[in-house]
Short mmCIF file of C-alpha atoms and ligand atoms in Angstrom, two decimals:
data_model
loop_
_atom_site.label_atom_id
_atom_site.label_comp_id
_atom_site.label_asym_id
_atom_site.label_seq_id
_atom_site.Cartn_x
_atom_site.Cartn_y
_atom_site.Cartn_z
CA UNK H 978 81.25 60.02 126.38
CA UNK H 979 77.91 60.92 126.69
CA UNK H 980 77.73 58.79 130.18
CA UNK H 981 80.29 61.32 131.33
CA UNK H 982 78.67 64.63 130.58
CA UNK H 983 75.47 62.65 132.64
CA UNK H 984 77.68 62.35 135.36
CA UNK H 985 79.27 66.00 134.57
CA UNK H 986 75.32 67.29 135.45
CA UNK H 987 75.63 64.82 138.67
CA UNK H 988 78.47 66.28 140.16
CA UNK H 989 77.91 69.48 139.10
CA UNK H 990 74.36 69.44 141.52
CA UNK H 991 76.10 67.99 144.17
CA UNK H 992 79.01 70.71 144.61
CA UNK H 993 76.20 73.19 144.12
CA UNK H 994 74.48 71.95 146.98
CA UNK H 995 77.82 71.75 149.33
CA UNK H 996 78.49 75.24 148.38
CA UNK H 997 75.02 76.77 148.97
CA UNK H 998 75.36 74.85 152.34
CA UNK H 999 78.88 76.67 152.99
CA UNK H 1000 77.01 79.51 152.52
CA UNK H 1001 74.07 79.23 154.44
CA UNK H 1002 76.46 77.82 157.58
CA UNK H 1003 78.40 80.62 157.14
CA UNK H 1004 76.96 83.91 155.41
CA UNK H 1005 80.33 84.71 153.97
CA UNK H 1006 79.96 86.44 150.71
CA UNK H 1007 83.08 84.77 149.14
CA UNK H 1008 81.36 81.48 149.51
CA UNK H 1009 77.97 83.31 147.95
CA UNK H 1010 79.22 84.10 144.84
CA UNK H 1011 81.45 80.77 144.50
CA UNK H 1012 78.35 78.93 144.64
CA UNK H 1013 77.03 81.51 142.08
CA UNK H 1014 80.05 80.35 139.84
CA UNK H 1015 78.66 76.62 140.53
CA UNK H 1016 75.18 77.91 139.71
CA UNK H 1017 76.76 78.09 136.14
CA UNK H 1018 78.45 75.24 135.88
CA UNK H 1019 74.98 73.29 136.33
CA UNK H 1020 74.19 75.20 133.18
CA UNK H 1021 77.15 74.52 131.49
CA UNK H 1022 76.97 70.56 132.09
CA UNK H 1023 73.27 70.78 130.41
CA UNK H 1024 75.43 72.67 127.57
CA UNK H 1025 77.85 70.28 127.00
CA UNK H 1026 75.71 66.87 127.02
CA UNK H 1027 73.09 68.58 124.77
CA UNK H 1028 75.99 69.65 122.40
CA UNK H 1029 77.56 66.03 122.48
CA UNK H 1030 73.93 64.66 121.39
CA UNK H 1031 73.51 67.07 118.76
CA UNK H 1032 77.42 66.59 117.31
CA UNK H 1033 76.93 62.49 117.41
CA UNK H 1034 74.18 62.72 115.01
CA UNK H 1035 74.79 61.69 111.61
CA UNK H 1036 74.57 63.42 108.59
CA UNK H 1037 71.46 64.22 107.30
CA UNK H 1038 69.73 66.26 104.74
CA UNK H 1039 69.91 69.59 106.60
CA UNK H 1040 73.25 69.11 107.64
CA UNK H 1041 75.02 66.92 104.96
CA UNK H 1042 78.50 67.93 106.21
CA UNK H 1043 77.76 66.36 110.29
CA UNK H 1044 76.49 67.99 113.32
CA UNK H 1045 80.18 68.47 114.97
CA UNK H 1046 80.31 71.94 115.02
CA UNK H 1047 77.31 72.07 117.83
CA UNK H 1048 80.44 71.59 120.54
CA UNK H 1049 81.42 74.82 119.71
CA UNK H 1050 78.35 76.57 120.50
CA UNK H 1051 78.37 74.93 123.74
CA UNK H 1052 81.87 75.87 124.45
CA UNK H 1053 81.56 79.06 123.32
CA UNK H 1054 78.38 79.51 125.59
CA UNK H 1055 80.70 77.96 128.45
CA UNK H 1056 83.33 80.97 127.68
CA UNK H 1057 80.61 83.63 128.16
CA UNK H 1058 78.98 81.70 131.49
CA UNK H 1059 82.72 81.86 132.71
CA UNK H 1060 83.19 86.30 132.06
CA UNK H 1061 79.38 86.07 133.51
CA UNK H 1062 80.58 84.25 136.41
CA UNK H 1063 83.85 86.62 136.98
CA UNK H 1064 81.75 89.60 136.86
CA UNK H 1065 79.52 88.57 139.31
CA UNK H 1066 82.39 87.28 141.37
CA UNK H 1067 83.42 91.09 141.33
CA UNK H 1068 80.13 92.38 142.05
CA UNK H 1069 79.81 90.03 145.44
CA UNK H 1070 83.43 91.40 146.32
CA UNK H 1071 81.99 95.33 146.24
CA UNK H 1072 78.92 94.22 148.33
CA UNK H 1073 81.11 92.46 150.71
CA UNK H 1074 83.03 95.75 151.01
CA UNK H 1075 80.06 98.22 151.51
CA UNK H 1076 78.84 95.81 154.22
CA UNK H 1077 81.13 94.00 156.61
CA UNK H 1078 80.23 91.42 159.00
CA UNK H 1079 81.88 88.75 161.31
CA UNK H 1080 81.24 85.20 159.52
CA UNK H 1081 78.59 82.68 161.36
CA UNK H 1082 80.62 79.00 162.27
CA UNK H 1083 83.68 79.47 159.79
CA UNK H 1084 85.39 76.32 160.55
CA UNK H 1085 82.50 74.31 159.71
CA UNK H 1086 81.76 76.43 156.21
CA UNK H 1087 85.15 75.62 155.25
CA UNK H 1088 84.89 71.82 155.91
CA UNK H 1089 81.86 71.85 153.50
CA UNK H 1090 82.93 73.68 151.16
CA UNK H 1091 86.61 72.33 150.96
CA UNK H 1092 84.73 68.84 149.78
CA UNK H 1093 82.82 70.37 147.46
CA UNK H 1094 86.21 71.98 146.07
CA UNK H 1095 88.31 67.81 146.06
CA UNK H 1096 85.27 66.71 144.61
CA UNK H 1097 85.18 69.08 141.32
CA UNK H 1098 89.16 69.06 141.20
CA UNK H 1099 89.06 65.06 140.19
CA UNK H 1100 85.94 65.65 137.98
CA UNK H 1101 87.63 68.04 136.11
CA UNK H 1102 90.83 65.74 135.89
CA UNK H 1103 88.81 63.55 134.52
CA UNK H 1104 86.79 66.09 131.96
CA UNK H 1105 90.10 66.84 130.37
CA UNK H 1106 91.50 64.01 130.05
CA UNK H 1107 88.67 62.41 128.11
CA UNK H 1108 87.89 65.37 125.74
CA UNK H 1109 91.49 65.46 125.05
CA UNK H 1110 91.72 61.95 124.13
CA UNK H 1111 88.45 62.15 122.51
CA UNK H 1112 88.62 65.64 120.49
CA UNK H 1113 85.82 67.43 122.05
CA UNK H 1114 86.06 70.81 122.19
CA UNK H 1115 82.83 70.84 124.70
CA UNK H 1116 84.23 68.05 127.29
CA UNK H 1117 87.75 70.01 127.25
CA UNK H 1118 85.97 73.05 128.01
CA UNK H 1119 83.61 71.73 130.50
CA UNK H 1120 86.73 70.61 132.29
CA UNK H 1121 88.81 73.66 132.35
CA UNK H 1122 85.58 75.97 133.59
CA UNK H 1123 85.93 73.49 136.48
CA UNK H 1124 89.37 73.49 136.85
CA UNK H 1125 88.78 77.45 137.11
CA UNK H 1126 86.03 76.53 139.60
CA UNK H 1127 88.54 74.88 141.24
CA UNK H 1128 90.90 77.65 141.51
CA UNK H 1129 88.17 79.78 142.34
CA UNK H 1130 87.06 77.61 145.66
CA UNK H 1131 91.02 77.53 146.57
CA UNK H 1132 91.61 81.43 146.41
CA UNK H 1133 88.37 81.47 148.82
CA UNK H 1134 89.23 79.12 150.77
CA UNK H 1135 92.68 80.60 151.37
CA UNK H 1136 91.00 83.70 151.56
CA UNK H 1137 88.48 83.16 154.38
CA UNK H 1138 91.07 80.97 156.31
CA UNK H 1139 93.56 84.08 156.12
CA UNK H 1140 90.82 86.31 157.11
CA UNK H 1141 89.24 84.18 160.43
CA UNK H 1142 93.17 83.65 162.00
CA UNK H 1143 94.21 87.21 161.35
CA UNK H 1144 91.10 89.06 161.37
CA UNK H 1145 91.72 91.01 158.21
CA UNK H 1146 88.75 91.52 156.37
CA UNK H 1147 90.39 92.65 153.43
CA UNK H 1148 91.85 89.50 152.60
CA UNK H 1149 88.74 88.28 151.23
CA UNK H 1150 87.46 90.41 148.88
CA UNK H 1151 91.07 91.09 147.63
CA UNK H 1152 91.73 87.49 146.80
CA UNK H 1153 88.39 87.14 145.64
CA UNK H 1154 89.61 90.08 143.21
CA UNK H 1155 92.69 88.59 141.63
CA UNK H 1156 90.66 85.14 141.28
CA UNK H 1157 88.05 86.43 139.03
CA UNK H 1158 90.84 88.14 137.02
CA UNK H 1159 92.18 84.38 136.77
CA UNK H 1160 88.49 83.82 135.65
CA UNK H 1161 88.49 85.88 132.96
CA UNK H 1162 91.66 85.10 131.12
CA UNK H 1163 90.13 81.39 131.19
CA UNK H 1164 86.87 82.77 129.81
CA UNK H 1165 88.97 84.44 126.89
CA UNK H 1166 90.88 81.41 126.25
CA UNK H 1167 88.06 78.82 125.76
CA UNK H 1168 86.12 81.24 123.82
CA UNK H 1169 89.20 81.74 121.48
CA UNK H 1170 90.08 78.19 120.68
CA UNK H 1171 86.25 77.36 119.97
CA UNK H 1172 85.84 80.39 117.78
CA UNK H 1173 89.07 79.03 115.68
CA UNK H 1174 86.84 75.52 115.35
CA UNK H 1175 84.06 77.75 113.93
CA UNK H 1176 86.31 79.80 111.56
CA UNK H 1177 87.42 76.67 110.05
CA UNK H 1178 91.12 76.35 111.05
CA UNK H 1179 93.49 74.21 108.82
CA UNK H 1180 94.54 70.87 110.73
CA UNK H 1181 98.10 72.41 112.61
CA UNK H 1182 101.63 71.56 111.16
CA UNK H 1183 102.77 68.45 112.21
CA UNK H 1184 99.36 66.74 111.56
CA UNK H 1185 99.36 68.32 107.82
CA UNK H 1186 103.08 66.75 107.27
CA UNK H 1187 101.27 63.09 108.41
CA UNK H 1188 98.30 63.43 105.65
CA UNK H 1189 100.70 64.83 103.16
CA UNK H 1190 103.26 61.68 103.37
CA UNK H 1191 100.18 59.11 103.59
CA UNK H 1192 98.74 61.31 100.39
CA UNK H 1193 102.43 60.22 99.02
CA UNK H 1194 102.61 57.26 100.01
CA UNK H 1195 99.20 55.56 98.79
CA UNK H 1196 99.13 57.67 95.43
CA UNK H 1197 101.06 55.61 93.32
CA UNK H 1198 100.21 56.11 89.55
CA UNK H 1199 99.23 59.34 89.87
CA UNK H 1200 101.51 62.40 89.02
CA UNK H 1201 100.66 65.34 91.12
CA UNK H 1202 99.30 66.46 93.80
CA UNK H 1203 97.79 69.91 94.62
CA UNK H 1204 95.59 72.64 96.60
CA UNK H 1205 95.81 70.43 99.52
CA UNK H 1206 92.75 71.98 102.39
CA UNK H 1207 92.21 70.76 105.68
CA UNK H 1208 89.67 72.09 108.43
CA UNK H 1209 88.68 70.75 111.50
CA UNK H 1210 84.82 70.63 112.95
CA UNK H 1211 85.00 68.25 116.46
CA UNK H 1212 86.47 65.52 115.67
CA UNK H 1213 85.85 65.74 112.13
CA UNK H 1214 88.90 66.89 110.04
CA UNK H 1215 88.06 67.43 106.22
CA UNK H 1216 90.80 66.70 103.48
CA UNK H 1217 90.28 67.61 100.04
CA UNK H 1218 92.88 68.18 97.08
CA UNK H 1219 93.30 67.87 93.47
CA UNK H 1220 95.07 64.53 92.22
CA UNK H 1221 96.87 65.03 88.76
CA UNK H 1222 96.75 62.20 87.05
CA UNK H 1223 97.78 61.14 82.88
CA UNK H 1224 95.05 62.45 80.87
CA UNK H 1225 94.48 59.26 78.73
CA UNK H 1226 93.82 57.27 81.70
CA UNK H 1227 90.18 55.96 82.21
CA UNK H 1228 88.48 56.87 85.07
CA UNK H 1229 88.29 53.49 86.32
CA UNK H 1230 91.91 53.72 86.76
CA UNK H 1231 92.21 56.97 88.90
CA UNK H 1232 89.07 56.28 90.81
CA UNK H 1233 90.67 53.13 92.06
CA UNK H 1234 94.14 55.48 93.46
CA UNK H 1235 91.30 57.54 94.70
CA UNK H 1236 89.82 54.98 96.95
CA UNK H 1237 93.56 53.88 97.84
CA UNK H 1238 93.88 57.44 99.24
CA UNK H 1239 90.78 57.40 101.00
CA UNK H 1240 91.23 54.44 102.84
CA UNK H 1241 94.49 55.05 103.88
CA UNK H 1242 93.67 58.26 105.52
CA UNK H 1243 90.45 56.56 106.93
CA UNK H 1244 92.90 54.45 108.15
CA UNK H 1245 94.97 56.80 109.83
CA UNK H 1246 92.55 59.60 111.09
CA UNK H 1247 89.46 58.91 113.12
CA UNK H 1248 86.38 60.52 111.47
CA UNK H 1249 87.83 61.59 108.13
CA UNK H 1250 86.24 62.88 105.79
CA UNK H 1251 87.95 63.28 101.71
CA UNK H 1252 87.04 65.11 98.61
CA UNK H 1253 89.52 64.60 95.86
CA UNK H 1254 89.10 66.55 92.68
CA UNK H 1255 90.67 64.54 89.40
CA UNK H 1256 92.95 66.83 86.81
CA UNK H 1257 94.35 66.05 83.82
CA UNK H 1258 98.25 66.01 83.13
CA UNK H 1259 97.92 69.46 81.44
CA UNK H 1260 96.57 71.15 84.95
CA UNK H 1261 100.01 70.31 86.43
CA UNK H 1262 101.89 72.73 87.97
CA UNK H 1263 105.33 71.43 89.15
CA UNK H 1264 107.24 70.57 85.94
CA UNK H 1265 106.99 66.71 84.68
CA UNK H 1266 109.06 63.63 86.18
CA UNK H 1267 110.36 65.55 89.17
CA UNK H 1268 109.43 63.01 91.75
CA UNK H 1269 106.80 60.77 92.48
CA UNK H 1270 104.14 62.69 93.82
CA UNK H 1271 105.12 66.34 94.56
CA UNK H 1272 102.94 68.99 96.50
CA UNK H 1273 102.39 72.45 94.70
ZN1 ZN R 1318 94.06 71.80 90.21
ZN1 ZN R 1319 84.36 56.70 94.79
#
């Protein structure tokens, strides 16, 4: 995990430096302002492995609750370096316009930079793959910037090629145009599911249905349960709920179908954490004996 956000900052140098040389081979303006877009992508990798140190710290006193939230800041950060990166995508496209001129050694530009491109397209296979597998918002993030990177160096790519064989300028800045649109929409979508993480968002459907039938299942003894909340920070997800039990029964007793609860969710769900609130039989609210545990 965090040996792959090290590597993240590796590869994210080295495609900067093939890029800048694409560049400087050929003086194209496209290939400018995609090593601009690589330029941030060095800054996101330093994002994203700071984030995953600060999120695999343990509670403490400041932060009783974990540190998993910090992923969000970095993919939120990652959202706005992505719109940063469109705009000045777009600004390189106008310059480009105002001042047109032949490119130096094209063939060779391409070459370089179509490594650079192979080499982020399998990094940010492997990104995804990982924070999917792995629940981190930042690593997912990380590797869909890249993938947009990616997409980025292809519409270029296409571009310039298009551009030396026919000798139409235009195509390049008007691919360059509809790829930092592409840009964008990314930007808006990583900044959206991060800012969902930070509101809070309930654990979605079929992953509530799982913890309500282990709740039911491992509860036995108990008569009701209620006010189930779920919310997800990084790979935490929080559970808490109120457990109706028979008034007269000693605490011993309902602690111990409690800790059945817990474990069974621990059990089930990596880095769970559970809060259940003990009610009397006179809290109820379904009416007596319907079945065995039932969810208001
Ligand atoms: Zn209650
Ligand atoms: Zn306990």
């Amino acid at each position: 995990m965090a040996t792959l956000a090290v590597w993240s900052i590796v590869v994210a140098f080295v495609v900067l430096g093939f890029k800048a040389a694409a560049w400087w081979i050929t003086g194209s303006v496209a290939l400018y302002s995609d090593a601009l877009e690589s330029t941030v992508n060095v800054i996101a990798a330093f994002a994203a492995y700071w984030a995953i140190q600060v999120s695999h710290k343990p509670a403490d006193d400041d932060h009783p609750f974990g540190h998993h939230k910090a992923e969000y800041f970095s993919a939120v950060l990652e959202g706005v370096l992505i719109v940063v990166a469109a705009l000045l995508i777009l600004t390189e496209v106008w310059r480009s316009w105002q001042n047109a001129a032949p490119l130096e050694q094209p063939w060779k530009g391409l070459a370089v930079n179509g490594v650079a491109t192979v080499i982020n397209a399998v990094w940010a296979g492997i990104l995804i793959r990982a924070g999917r597998s792995d629940k981190s918002p930042a690593l997912v993030a990380d590797g869909q910037h890249i993938m947009t990177d990616v997409v980025t160096s292809v519409g270029v790519f296409v571009g310039l090629v298009g551009a030396v064989l026919t000798g139409w300028r235009i195509l390049d800045p008007a691919l360059a145009v509809i790829v930092a649109l592409n840009i964008l929409w990314q930007g808006w979508h990583v900044i959206g599911s991060s800012l969902n993480g930070l509101m809070d968002r309930a654990v979605d459907i079929q992953e509530n249905i799982r913890i309500r039938d282990i709740i039911s299942a491992n509860s036995k003894g108990a008569i009701e349960v209620h006010d189930l909340k779920t919310r997800i920070a990084g790979r935490a997800t929080f559970i808490e709920f109120h457990l109706i039990v028979d008034g007269d029964m000693p605490v011993r007793e309902s602690h111990l179908i409690c800790d059945r609860i817990e474990d069974a969710l621990k059990a089930e769900i990596p880095s769970v954490r559970v809060v259940i609130h003990v009610e009397p039989d006179d809290e109820a609210k379904l009416p007596r004996g319907t079945t065995a545990v039932p969810f208001a």
